[in-house]
PDB file of C-alpha atoms in Angstrom:
ATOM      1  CA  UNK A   1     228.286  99.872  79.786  1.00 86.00           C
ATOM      2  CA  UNK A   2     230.701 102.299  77.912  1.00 88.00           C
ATOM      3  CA  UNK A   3     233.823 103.697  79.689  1.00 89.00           C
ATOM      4  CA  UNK A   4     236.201 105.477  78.003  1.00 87.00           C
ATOM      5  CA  UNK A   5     237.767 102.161  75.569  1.00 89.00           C
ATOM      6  CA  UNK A   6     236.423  99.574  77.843  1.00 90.00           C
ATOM      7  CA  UNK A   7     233.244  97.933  77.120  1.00 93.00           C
ATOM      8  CA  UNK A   8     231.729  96.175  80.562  1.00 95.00           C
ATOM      9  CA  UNK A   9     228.889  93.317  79.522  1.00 96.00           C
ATOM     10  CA  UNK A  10     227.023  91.213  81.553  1.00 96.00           C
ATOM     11  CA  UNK A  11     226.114  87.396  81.452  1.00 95.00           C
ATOM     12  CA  UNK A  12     223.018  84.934  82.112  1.00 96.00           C
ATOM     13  CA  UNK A  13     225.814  82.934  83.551  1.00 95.00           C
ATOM     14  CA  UNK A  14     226.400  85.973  85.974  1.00 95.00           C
ATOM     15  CA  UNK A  15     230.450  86.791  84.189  1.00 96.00           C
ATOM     16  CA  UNK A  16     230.955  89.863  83.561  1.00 95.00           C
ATOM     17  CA  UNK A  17     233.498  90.759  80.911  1.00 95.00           C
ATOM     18  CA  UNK A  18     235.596  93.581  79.805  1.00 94.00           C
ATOM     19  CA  UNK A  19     236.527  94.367  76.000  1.00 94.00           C
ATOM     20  CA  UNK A  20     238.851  97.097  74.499  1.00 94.00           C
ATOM     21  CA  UNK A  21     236.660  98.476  72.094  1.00 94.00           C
ATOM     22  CA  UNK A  22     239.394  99.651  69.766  1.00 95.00           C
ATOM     23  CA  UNK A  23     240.756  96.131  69.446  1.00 96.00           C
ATOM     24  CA  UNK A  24     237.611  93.804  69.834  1.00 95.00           C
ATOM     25  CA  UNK A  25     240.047  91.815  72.650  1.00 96.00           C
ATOM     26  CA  UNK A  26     238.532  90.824  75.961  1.00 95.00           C
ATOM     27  CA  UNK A  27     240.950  92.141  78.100  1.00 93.00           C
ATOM     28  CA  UNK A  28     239.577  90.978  81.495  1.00 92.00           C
ATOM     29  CA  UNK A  29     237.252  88.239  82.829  1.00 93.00           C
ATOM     30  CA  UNK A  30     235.437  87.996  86.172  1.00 93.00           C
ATOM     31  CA  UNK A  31     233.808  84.977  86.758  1.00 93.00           C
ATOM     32  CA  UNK A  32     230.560  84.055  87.929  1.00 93.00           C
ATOM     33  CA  UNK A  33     230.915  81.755  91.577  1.00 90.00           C
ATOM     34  CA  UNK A  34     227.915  79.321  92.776  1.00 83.00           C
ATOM     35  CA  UNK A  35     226.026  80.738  95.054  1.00 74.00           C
ATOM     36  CA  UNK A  36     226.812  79.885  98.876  1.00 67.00           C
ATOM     37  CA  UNK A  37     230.237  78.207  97.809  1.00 54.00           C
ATOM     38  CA  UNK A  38     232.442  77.879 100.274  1.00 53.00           C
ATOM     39  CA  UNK A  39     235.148  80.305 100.467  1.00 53.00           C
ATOM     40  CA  UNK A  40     234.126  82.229  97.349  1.00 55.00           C
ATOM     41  CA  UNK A  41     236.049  84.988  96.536  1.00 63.00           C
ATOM     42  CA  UNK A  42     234.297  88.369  97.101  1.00 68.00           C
ATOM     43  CA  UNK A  43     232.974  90.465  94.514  1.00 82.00           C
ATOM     44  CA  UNK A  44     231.576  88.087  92.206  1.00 90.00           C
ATOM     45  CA  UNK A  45     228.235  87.683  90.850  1.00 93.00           C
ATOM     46  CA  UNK A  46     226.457  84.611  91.276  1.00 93.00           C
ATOM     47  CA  UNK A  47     223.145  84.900  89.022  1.00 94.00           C
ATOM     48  CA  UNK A  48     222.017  86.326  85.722  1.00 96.00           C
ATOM     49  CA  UNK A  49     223.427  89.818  85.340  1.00 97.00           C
ATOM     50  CA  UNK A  50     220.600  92.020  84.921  1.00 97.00           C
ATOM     51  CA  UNK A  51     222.086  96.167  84.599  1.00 97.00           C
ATOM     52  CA  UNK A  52     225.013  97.809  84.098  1.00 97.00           C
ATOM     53  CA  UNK A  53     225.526 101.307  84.647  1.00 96.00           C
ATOM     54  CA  UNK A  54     228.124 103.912  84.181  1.00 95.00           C
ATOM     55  CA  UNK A  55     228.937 105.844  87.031  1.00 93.00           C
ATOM     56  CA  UNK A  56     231.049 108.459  87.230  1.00 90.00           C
ATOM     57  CA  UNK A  57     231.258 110.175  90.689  1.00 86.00           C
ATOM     58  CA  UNK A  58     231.374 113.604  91.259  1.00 83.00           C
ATOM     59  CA  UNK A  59     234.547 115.791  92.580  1.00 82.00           C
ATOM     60  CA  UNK A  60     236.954 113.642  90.166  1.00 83.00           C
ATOM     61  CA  UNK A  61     236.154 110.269  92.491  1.00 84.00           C
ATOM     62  CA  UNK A  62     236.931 108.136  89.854  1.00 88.00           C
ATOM     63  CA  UNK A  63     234.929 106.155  87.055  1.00 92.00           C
ATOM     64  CA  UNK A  64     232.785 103.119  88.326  1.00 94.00           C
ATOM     65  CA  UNK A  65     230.461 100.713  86.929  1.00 95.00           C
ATOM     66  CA  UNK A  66     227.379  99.224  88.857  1.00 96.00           C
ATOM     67  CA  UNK A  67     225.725  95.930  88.275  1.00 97.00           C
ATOM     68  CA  UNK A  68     223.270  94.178  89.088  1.00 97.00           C
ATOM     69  CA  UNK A  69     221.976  90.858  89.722  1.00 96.00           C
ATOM     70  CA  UNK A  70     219.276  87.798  90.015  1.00 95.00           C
ATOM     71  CA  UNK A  71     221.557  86.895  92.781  1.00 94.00           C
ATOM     72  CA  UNK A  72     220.029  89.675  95.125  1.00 94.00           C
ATOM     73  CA  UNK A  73     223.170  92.075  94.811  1.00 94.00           C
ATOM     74  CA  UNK A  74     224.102  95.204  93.349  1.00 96.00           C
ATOM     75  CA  UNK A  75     228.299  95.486  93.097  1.00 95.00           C
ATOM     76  CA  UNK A  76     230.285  98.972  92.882  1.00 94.00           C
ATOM     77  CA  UNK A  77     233.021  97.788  90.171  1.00 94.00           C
ATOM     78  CA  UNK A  78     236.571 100.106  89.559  1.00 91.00           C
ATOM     79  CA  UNK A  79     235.678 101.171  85.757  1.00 90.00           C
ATOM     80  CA  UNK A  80     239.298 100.856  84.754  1.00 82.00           C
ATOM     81  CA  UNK A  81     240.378  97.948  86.680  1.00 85.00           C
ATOM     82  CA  UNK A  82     237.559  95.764  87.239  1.00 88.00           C
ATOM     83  CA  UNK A  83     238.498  95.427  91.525  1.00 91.00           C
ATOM     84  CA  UNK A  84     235.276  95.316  93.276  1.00 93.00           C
ATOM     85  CA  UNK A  85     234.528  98.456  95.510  1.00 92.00           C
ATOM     86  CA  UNK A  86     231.317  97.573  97.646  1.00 92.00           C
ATOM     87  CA  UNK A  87     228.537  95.418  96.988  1.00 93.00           C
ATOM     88  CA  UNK A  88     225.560  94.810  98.858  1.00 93.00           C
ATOM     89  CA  UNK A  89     222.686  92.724  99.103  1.00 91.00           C
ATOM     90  CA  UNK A  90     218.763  93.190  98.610  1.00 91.00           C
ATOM     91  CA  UNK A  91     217.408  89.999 100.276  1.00 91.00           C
ATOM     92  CA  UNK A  92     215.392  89.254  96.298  1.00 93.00           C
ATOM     93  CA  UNK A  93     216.428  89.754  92.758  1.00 95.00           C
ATOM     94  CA  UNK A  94     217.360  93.075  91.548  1.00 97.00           C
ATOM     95  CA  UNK A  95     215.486  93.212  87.850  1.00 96.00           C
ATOM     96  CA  UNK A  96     216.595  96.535  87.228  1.00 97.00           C
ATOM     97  CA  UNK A  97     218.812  99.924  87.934  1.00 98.00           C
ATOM     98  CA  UNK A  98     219.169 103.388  87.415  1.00 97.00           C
ATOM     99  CA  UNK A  99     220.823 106.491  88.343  1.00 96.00           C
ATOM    100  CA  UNK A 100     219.188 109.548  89.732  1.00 94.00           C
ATOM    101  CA  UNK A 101     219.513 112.768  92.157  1.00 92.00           C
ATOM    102  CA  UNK A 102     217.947 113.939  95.026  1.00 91.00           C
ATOM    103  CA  UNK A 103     216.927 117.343  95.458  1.00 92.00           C
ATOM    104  CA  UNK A 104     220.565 118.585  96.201  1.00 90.00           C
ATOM    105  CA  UNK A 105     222.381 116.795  93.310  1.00 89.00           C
ATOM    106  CA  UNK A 106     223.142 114.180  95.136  1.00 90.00           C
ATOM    107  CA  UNK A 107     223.285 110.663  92.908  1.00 92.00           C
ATOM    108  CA  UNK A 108     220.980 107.946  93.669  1.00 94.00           C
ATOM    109  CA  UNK A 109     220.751 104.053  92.685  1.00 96.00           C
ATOM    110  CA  UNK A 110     217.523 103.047  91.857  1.00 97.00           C
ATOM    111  CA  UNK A 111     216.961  99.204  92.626  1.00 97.00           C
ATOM    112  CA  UNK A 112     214.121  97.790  91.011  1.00 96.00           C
ATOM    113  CA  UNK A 113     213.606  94.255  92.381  1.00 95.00           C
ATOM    114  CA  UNK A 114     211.609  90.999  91.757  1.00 94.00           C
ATOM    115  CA  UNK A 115     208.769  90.816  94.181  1.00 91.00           C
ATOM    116  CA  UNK A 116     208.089  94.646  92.912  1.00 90.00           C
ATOM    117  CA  UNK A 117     210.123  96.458  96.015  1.00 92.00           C
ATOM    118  CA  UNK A 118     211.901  99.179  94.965  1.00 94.00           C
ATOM    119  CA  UNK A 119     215.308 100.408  96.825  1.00 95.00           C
ATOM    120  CA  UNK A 120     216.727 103.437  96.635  1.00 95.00           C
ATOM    121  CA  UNK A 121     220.444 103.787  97.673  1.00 95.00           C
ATOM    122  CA  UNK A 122     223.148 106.165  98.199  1.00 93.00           C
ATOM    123  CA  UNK A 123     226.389 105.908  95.294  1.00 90.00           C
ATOM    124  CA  UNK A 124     228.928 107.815  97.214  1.00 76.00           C
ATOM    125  CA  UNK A 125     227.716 107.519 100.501  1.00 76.00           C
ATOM    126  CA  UNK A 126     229.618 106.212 103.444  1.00 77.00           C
ATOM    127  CA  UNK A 127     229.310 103.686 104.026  1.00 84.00           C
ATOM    128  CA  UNK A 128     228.731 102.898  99.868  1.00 86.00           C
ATOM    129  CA  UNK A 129     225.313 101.649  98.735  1.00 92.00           C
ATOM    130  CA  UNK A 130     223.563 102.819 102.294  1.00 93.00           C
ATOM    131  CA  UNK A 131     219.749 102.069 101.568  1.00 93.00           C
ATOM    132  CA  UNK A 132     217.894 105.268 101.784  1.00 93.00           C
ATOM    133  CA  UNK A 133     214.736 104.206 101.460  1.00 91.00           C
ATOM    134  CA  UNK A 134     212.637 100.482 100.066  1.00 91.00           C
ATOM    135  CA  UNK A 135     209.041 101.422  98.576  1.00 90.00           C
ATOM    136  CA  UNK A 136     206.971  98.330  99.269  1.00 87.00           C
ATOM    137  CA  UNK A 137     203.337  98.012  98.196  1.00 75.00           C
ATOM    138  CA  UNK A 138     203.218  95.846 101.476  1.00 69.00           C
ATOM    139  CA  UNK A 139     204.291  99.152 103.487  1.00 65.00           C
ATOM    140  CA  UNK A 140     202.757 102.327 101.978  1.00 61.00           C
ATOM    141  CA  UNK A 141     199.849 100.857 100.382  1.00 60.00           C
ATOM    142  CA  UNK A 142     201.060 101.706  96.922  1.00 65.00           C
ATOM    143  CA  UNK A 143     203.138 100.735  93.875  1.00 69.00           C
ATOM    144  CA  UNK A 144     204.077  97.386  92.176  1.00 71.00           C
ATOM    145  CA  UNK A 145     201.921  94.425  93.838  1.00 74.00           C
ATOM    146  CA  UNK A 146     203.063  91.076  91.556  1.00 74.00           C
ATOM    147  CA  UNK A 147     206.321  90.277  90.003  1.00 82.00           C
ATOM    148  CA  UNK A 148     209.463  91.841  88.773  1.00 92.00           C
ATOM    149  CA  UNK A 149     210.109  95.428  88.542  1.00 93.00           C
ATOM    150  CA  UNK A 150     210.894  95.350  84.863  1.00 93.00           C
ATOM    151  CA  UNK A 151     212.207  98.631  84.167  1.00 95.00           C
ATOM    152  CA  UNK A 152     212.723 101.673  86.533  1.00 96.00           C
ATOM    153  CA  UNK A 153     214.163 104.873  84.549  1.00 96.00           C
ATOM    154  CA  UNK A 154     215.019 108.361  85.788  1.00 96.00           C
ATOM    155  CA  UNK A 155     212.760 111.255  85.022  1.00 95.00           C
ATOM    156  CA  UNK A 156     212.588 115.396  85.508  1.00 94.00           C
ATOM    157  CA  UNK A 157     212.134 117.295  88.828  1.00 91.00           C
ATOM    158  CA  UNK A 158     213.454 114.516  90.768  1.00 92.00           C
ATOM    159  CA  UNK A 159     211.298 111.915  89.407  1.00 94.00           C
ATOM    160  CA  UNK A 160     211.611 108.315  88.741  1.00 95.00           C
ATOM    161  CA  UNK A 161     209.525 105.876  86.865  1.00 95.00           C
ATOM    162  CA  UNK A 162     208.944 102.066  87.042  1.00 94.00           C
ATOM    163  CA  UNK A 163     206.972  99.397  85.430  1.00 93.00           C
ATOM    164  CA  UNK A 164     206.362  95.911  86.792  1.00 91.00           C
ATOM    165  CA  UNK A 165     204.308  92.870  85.418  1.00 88.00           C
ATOM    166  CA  UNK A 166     201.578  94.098  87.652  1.00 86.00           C
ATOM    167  CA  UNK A 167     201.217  96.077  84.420  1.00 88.00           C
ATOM    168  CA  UNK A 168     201.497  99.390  86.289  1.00 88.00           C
ATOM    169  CA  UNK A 169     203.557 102.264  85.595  1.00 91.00           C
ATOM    170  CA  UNK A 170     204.271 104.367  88.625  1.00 91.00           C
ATOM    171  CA  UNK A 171     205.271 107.603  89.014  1.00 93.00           C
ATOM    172  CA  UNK A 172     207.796 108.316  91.981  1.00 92.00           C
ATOM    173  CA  UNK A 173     208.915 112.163  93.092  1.00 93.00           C
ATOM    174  CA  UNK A 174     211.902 112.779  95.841  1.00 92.00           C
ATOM    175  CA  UNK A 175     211.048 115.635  97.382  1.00 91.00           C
ATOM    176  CA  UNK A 176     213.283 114.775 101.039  1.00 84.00           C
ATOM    177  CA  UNK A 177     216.380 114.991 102.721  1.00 83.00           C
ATOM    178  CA  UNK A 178     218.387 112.014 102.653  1.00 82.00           C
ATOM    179  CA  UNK A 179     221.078 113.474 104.192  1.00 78.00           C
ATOM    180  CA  UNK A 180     223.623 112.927 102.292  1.00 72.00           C
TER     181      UNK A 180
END
């Protein structure tokens, strides 16, 4: 993820790294923590970074960058400091992110995750990352059935797509109020 000079990447090992892109220098480091180690310090990934996205919220809010994670969370990161904002957790993998709007403008994250669930969550919402919405084959009867949701991408008129090894491509429209 590209903001501004920095240059956010992501690790199997769950780091996540900062470069100056002028200079090729890593300029900060945040490393990955076991997972359930005792008196871990917050905002840390523990698994196989998975997305990164640019984020920057609206009314001059600041720049952010979200990630994702194997380790069931998706983290709100400070894009010019690398201080973790909010994070929260999805109870499986998240495979895959995106950004997207509701019918007002409002920005979205789009949380594709392992067993095929897909979560849809506020960005500047308070509190940050409330879950709007999970679409669950289990639940409504349709959408991703086996395995990871691979990719999930944003599309026109308030549409989203995902694919999943299911081997299905689904087509998503939000047409409601999430009150935001």
């Amino acid at each position: 993820a590209l903001v501004g000079t920095m240059l956010w990447s992501g690790g199997m090992d769950g780091t996540l790294r900062l470069w100056n892109v002028e200079s090729g220098d890593q300029v900060h480091l945040i490393p990955a923590v076991k997972k359930d180690a005792a008196n871990s310090p917050p905002g840390h990934h523990s698994g196989p970074v998975t997305g990164l996205l640019p984020f920057e919220a609206p009314n001059n809010q600041g720049s952010f960058v979200i990630s994702s994670s194997l380790d069931d969370s998706v983290k709100v990161w400070n894009a010019t400091n690398g201080e973790c904002v909010a994070s929260e957790s999805h109870g499986q993998g998240v495979t895959s992110i995106a950004l997207t709007a509701d019918p007002k403008g409002n920005p979205l994250l789009l949380c594709g995750l392992f067993y095929g669930d897909i979560m849809i969550r506020g960005t500047i919402s308070n509190p940050p990352l409330v879950l709007l919405l999970k679409l669950s084959h289990q639940y409504v009867g349709v959408g991703h059935e086996l395995g990871p949701v691979n990719d999930i991408q944003s599309g026109p008129g308030n549409t989203f797509y995902a694919v999943a090894d299911d081997g299905k491509l689904t087509v998503w429209q939000i047409t409601g109020d999430f009150g935001l």
